[in-house]
Amino acid sequence: MNILILGGGGREHALAWAFRQNPKCDRLIVAPGNAGIAAIARCAALEITDGAAVVGFCEEQAIDLVVIGPEAPLASGVADSLRAAGIAVFGPSREAARLEASKAFTKEICDACGAPTAGWARFTDAAAARAHVAARGAPIVVKADGLAGGKGVTVAMTEAEALTAIDAAFGGAFGDAGTELVIEEFMAGEEASFFVLCDGATCLPIGSAQDHKRVGEGDTGPNTGGMGAYSPAPVLTEALQARVMAEIVKPTIAEMARRGTPFQGVLYAGLMIEDGRARLVEYNVRFGDPECQVLMMRLGAQALDLVHACAEGRLAEMTVNWADDHALTVVLAAEGYPGDTRKGGVIGGLDGLPETATQMLFHAGTATQEGRVVANGGRVLNATGRGATLAEAQARAYALADAVDWPEGFYRRDIGWRAL
Ligand code: AMP
Ligand code: GLY
């Protein structure tokens, strides 16, 4: 099978690494890829949000399966173009991708199918939004409706913070994404992520994870795309997973199908867990980054069979071979992240690192310049370990991170603390 993966981060490196272990994987192309991916796949330059360009590339390269990593090509309908051209694709249609692209849409779906989530209201003008905050008080959560690169959510502990967020959004801080706001009840509890493959009808859980969103140790400082993650999430017990499937995931999938916009791909449910009950915080319609790295480390070669079956509507035939294992990944980021970072810093210490089923250094924002690997983004490397216990996985991940020689990089030393 010839496979094209769209994306070029740690998530896509982990997908490529897992697929490569499966004998069904023949040619593997990743667009745009990165320096680490280039060692196991061909990297191609391609406008990945342009459906016609992606279809043309697939026809030229005899691609049998396309796996879409990031949200941008999903939100721009690349999966629709591929399906229309008869090319198997893992990833939802533009309509189904609204589960991530519009917070108000997700809330409507939750209300329509009875999935537990925070109480909410939507606003298109500042005065009404401000009056709502005054009536409800803090803490309260203000969200730009659209995709805002992870920056559109303010968990306001005071009314003043909420009002500032409202004014920023209507003042244009998030562009079109902020012309509509969702204001939500604040939910207390512990967050966890749950990943479920869906082929439109059948849903198959493939694992849970928890991430560390804040840049600083002890979960302090500004929010990021994620500084590390581990799987499984101890808080998501088997019993709770069964309830989440019955109360949240399956009703959502059924509602999407009922509307004539079935969801195909991976549904990533962000959950808030309090007193043994889970409520939905948000959906993403793709693998998390860096959550994908720990899921792929645990699934290995079967990931390709699962994703392929999902794309072809054959999930009902599939089971997941669970190992009683743990994985943990540590993000190495460039100085300044999540703010501005410098590109081009040389990364050493990469030769001779172990690349095994229990230790993998996935590349995220890296590139090759004059034969050397250099930093090319904010989150740059993902040191990932797997083990029989979370502590063992953590030790293996940090051994890799410590071996990297990159003076301009930093990483948190406490990934996994909550579970350990
Ligand atoms: P979202 O983009 O909707 O996932 O929001 C980003 C983060 O904001 C979440 O991961 C939570 O940590 C936090 N958050 C979002 N909604 C709520 C809520 N209703 N109550 C408490 N925290 C929330
Ligand atoms: N790590 C969070 C995300 O991928 O959305």
XYZ file of C-alpha atoms and ligand atoms in Angstrom:
448
model
C 0.000 0.000 0.000
C 1.278 3.484 -0.907
C 0.562 6.002 1.826
C 0.598 9.787 2.005
C 0.613 11.502 5.394
C -0.193 15.231 5.482
C 1.695 17.247 8.095
C 5.203 17.717 9.384
C 5.241 17.602 13.157
C 5.966 15.079 15.876
C 2.491 13.648 15.358
C 3.251 12.839 11.730
C 6.695 11.432 12.567
C 5.057 9.084 15.085
C 2.425 7.998 12.529
C 5.121 7.387 9.899
C 7.244 5.432 12.397
C 4.323 3.181 13.375
C 3.193 2.622 9.754
C 6.755 1.739 8.710
C 6.706 -1.237 11.060
C 3.765 -2.743 9.197
C 4.692 -4.922 6.191
C 1.628 -3.565 4.333
C 3.352 -0.185 4.106
C 5.110 0.096 0.728
C 5.833 3.638 -0.369
C 5.481 6.263 2.351
C 5.403 9.980 1.536
C 4.933 12.771 4.075
C 4.121 16.350 3.072
C 5.881 18.470 4.114
C 7.618 16.196 6.679
C 10.701 17.196 8.668
C 14.325 16.148 9.200
C 13.420 13.081 11.275
C 10.688 11.911 8.927
C 13.124 12.166 6.005
C 15.043 9.203 7.455
C 12.053 6.833 7.071
C 9.891 8.355 4.321
C 10.061 10.627 1.308
C 9.253 14.227 2.170
C 7.346 16.156 -0.487
C 6.486 19.813 -0.911
C 2.732 20.091 -1.388
C 0.092 22.720 -0.585
C -1.682 20.483 1.940
C -4.791 22.632 2.391
C -5.466 22.620 -1.375
C -7.762 19.661 -2.120
C -7.190 19.693 -5.873
C -3.411 19.777 -5.411
C -3.523 16.855 -2.968
C -5.768 14.783 -5.278
C -3.465 15.503 -8.240
C -0.413 14.438 -6.232
C -2.127 11.202 -5.147
C -3.030 10.300 -8.713
C 0.502 10.991 -9.918
C 2.059 8.940 -7.093
C -0.501 6.077 -7.071
C -1.391 6.739 -3.429
C -3.821 4.225 -1.870
C -4.393 5.883 1.499
C -4.096 9.458 2.742
C -3.813 10.151 6.475
C -4.456 13.764 7.450
C -2.561 14.957 10.550
C -3.430 18.611 11.291
C -6.779 20.401 11.450
C -6.195 22.989 8.713
C -6.566 20.595 5.730
C -9.607 19.022 7.415
C -11.265 22.387 7.961
C -10.579 23.293 4.328
C -12.238 20.118 3.018
C -9.253 18.136 1.724
C -10.880 14.873 2.888
C -13.976 15.715 0.810
C -11.881 16.249 -2.321
C -10.095 12.927 -1.803
C -13.323 10.985 -1.167
C -14.889 12.545 -4.242
C -11.884 11.318 -6.257
C -12.270 7.787 -4.867
C -9.081 7.900 -2.775
C -9.216 6.305 0.694
C -8.692 8.958 3.347
C -8.444 8.969 7.123
C -9.976 12.209 8.356
C -13.408 13.824 8.531
C -15.250 15.874 5.930
C -15.316 19.645 6.260
C -18.845 19.448 7.697
C -17.836 16.855 10.311
C -14.638 18.793 11.089
C -16.884 21.545 12.467
C -16.786 19.517 15.700
C -13.386 21.180 16.123
C -13.721 24.272 13.943
C -16.786 25.698 15.725
C -17.295 25.563 19.483
C -20.954 26.613 19.147
C -21.568 23.781 16.663
C -20.155 21.237 19.123
C -22.334 22.630 21.887
C -25.419 22.326 19.680
C -24.546 18.712 18.918
C -24.085 17.996 22.647
C -27.461 19.511 23.431
C -29.124 17.621 20.575
C -27.767 14.242 21.719
C -27.770 14.815 25.484
C -23.978 14.595 25.957
C -22.930 16.126 29.297
C -20.949 19.367 28.904
C -20.727 22.821 30.508
C -23.773 25.093 30.249
C -23.255 27.675 27.498
C -24.557 30.628 25.521
C -23.447 32.233 22.230
C -22.934 35.933 21.509
C -22.304 38.074 18.467
C -22.138 41.403 20.278
C -20.095 42.666 23.194
C -22.884 44.311 25.194
C -24.914 41.103 25.494
C -21.794 39.075 26.305
C -20.749 41.561 28.997
C -24.254 41.512 30.512
C -24.140 37.699 30.617
C -20.834 37.759 32.507
C -22.206 40.353 34.928
C -25.235 38.137 35.580
C -23.291 34.875 35.971
C -20.142 36.061 37.734
C -16.734 34.361 37.731
C -15.125 31.906 37.279
C -16.423 31.702 33.722
C -14.950 30.628 30.389
C -14.891 32.809 27.258
C -14.167 31.102 23.919
C -13.773 32.396 20.387
C -16.082 30.215 18.286
C -13.582 29.409 15.524
C -10.052 28.009 15.189
C -7.714 30.406 16.998
C -4.559 28.319 17.196
C -5.254 27.324 20.795
C -5.307 30.975 21.922
C -9.033 31.607 21.757
C -10.004 30.304 25.209
C -9.878 32.353 28.410
C -10.609 30.587 31.677
C -11.467 33.760 33.592
C -11.133 33.576 37.356
C -12.486 37.146 37.689
C -15.227 39.074 35.884
C -12.633 41.635 34.781
C -10.627 38.959 32.948
C -13.775 37.744 31.213
C -14.671 41.285 30.102
C -11.148 41.830 28.778
C -11.409 38.600 26.773
C -14.782 39.667 25.339
C -13.426 43.056 24.279
C -10.315 41.459 22.764
C -12.368 39.016 20.693
C -14.821 41.610 19.406
C -11.888 43.979 18.885
C -10.521 41.515 16.326
C -7.836 39.702 18.360
C -8.792 36.362 16.760
C -9.870 37.650 13.373
C -12.948 35.882 11.979
C -12.630 33.146 14.615
C -13.714 35.661 17.268
C -16.725 37.314 15.629
C -18.879 34.900 17.630
C -18.222 33.917 21.257
C -19.275 30.977 23.360
C -19.420 31.729 27.080
C -19.406 28.658 29.295
C -19.887 27.576 32.825
C -16.516 26.866 34.486
C -15.927 23.153 35.138
C -13.607 22.049 37.928
C -11.853 18.674 37.896
C -9.054 16.761 36.197
C -8.650 16.816 32.421
C -7.981 13.775 30.257
C -8.126 12.992 26.554
C -9.834 9.991 24.990
C -9.210 8.874 21.405
C -11.816 6.971 19.413
C -11.655 5.870 15.791
C -14.985 6.278 13.995
C -15.854 5.151 10.470
C -19.176 6.931 10.404
C -21.024 4.102 12.169
C -18.648 2.045 14.345
C -16.554 3.557 17.165
C -13.381 1.921 18.487
C -11.423 3.419 21.412
C -7.662 3.392 20.877
C -6.398 4.891 24.105
C -6.363 7.727 26.592
C -3.759 10.340 27.451
C -3.085 13.361 29.606
C -0.972 16.289 28.548
C 0.780 19.208 30.171
C -0.411 22.412 28.515
C 1.548 24.992 30.517
C 5.086 25.863 29.544
C 6.515 25.763 33.075
C 7.165 23.083 35.656
C 4.358 22.521 38.145
C 1.931 23.411 35.308
C 2.644 27.146 35.499
C 3.097 29.910 32.908
C 1.423 30.434 29.531
C -0.496 27.768 27.621
C 1.229 25.901 24.797
C 0.297 23.234 22.285
C 1.494 20.725 24.893
C 4.862 20.232 26.631
C 4.484 16.510 27.174
C 1.946 13.707 27.490
C 1.512 10.196 28.766
C -0.801 7.279 28.061
C -2.884 5.753 29.551
C -4.559 8.400 31.731
C -5.116 6.703 35.104
C -8.158 8.889 35.814
C -9.992 7.370 32.805
C -10.760 3.976 34.304
C -12.358 1.233 32.178
C -15.718 1.913 33.801
C -15.469 5.630 33.074
C -14.400 4.972 29.465
C -17.500 2.829 29.005
C -19.658 5.671 30.317
C -17.934 8.206 28.062
C -18.580 5.961 25.064
C -22.247 5.508 26.015
C -23.026 9.089 27.099
C -20.763 11.253 24.909
C -18.992 9.598 21.958
C -21.666 7.264 20.576
C -24.489 9.823 20.868
C -22.304 12.390 19.063
C -21.476 9.972 16.248
C -25.138 8.977 15.941
C -26.214 12.634 15.805
C -23.641 13.423 13.112
C -24.829 10.445 11.045
C -28.479 11.446 11.564
C -27.684 14.886 10.118
C -26.189 13.309 7.022
C -22.639 14.356 7.966
C -21.104 11.155 9.381
C -17.794 11.487 11.207
C -14.861 9.436 9.884
C -11.442 9.677 11.460
C -10.246 10.014 15.021
C -12.462 11.800 17.493
C -10.346 13.255 20.276
C -12.567 14.020 23.241
C -11.190 16.457 25.819
C -12.909 15.557 29.085
C -13.243 17.108 32.532
C -13.560 14.513 35.271
C -14.965 15.316 38.657
C -16.370 12.957 41.300
C -16.134 10.000 38.920
C -18.171 11.709 36.161
C -16.886 13.001 32.832
C -18.152 16.008 30.897
C -17.015 17.105 27.448
C -14.703 20.143 27.279
C -14.128 20.033 23.526
C -13.654 17.797 20.532
C -10.733 17.735 18.168
C -11.108 15.875 14.897
C -7.507 14.669 14.579
C -4.794 13.142 16.728
C -3.364 15.403 19.414
C 0.221 16.518 19.199
C 2.061 15.280 21.345
C -0.670 12.810 22.412
C -0.312 10.925 19.112
C 3.316 10.156 19.916
C 2.414 8.190 23.052
C -0.528 6.461 21.346
C 1.630 5.353 18.381
C 4.370 4.170 20.723
C 1.821 1.875 22.375
C -0.061 0.745 19.242
C 2.944 0.194 16.948
C 2.350 -1.522 13.579
C -1.380 -2.180 14.160
C -1.977 1.582 13.913
C -1.854 1.274 10.120
C -4.407 -1.558 10.009
C -6.724 0.408 12.291
C -6.467 3.659 10.359
C -6.863 1.852 7.021
C -9.956 -0.041 8.233
C -11.375 3.235 9.509
C -10.859 4.906 6.128
C -12.570 1.985 4.355
C -15.522 1.692 6.757
C -14.382 -1.683 8.123
C -13.890 -0.804 11.792
C -16.534 -3.333 12.887
C -14.065 -6.103 11.895
C -11.248 -4.683 14.005
C -10.045 -5.082 17.579
C -7.151 -3.357 19.308
C -4.389 -5.529 20.765
C -3.790 -3.861 24.076
C -0.514 -4.256 25.874
C -0.431 -3.499 29.561
C 2.129 -0.759 28.962
C 2.718 2.964 29.396
C 4.260 5.640 27.217
C 5.436 9.163 27.981
C 6.760 11.935 25.776
C 8.746 15.055 26.673
C 8.648 18.037 24.309
C 11.951 19.811 23.668
C 11.069 23.374 22.698
C 13.095 26.341 21.472
C 13.943 29.118 23.935
C 11.122 31.655 23.954
C 8.341 29.173 23.131
C 5.330 29.695 23.182
C 6.434 33.197 22.138
C 8.860 33.973 19.331
C 11.715 31.558 18.784
C 14.868 31.592 16.682
C 15.215 29.147 13.820
C 18.443 27.567 12.656
C 20.090 26.553 15.955
C 22.122 23.383 15.404
C 20.993 20.253 17.256
C 23.699 17.743 18.138
C 23.844 14.416 19.936
C 21.393 12.780 17.558
C 23.691 10.152 16.059
C 23.529 6.753 17.638
C 20.477 7.436 19.793
C 18.387 4.290 20.303
C 15.424 3.958 17.921
C 13.517 1.059 19.377
C 10.016 0.030 20.404
C 10.725 1.529 23.838
C 12.695 4.689 22.969
C 12.124 7.054 20.054
C 13.105 10.650 19.515
C 10.383 12.002 17.247
C 11.120 15.177 15.311
C 8.643 18.057 15.234
C 9.995 21.446 14.060
C 13.317 20.343 12.550
C 14.956 20.827 9.170
C 18.252 19.850 7.557
C 20.718 22.606 6.645
C 24.112 21.770 5.121
C 23.826 18.238 6.431
C 23.040 19.279 9.993
C 19.740 19.066 11.859
C 18.529 22.511 12.937
C 15.564 23.878 14.882
C 12.760 25.050 12.628
C 9.855 25.803 14.957
C 8.684 26.214 18.555
C 8.259 22.587 19.535
C 11.236 20.804 18.040
C 11.735 17.248 19.382
C 9.674 14.713 21.328
C 11.675 12.309 23.497
C 9.376 9.332 23.912
C 9.670 6.247 26.100
C 7.563 3.147 26.639
C 7.718 0.747 29.556
C 5.890 -1.675 31.803
C 5.261 1.189 34.226
C 4.881 4.910 33.753
C 8.056 5.462 35.786
C 10.000 3.233 33.395
C 8.574 5.039 30.364
C 9.472 8.376 31.964
C 13.067 7.299 32.689
C 13.505 6.179 29.064
C 12.065 9.420 27.705
C 14.313 11.605 29.867
C 17.395 9.529 29.014
C 16.766 10.445 25.366
C 16.035 14.103 26.098
C 19.223 14.392 28.174
C 21.307 12.944 25.317
C 20.303 15.744 22.928
C 22.879 18.515 22.644
C 20.899 21.661 21.901
C 21.839 24.687 24.021
C 18.906 26.764 22.727
C 16.332 24.166 23.732
C 14.515 23.512 26.989
C 12.100 20.978 28.408
C 10.069 20.407 31.538
C 11.546 17.943 34.004
C 8.215 16.958 35.549
C 6.173 15.401 32.735
C 3.913 12.751 34.272
C 4.026 14.142 37.811
C 0.283 13.974 38.342
C 0.138 10.254 37.553
C 3.357 9.304 39.362
P -10.643 24.133 24.570
O -9.878 24.754 23.446
O -12.107 24.282 24.488
O -10.198 22.748 24.901
O -10.142 24.926 25.868
C -8.779 24.971 26.204
C -8.597 24.635 27.662
O -9.357 25.552 28.456
C -9.112 23.273 28.064
O -8.205 22.253 27.827
C -9.375 23.476 29.538
O -8.175 23.395 30.269
C -9.876 24.884 29.590
N -11.346 24.921 29.544
C -12.116 24.979 28.429
N -13.427 24.995 28.754
C -13.492 24.941 30.093
C -14.576 24.937 31.037
N -15.855 25.029 30.648
N -14.247 24.864 32.349
C -12.971 24.821 32.767
N -11.908 24.819 31.922
C -12.166 24.881 30.609
N -1.971 18.752 22.402
C -3.222 19.315 22.155
C -3.681 19.256 20.758
O -3.090 18.632 19.894
O -4.702 19.857 20.478
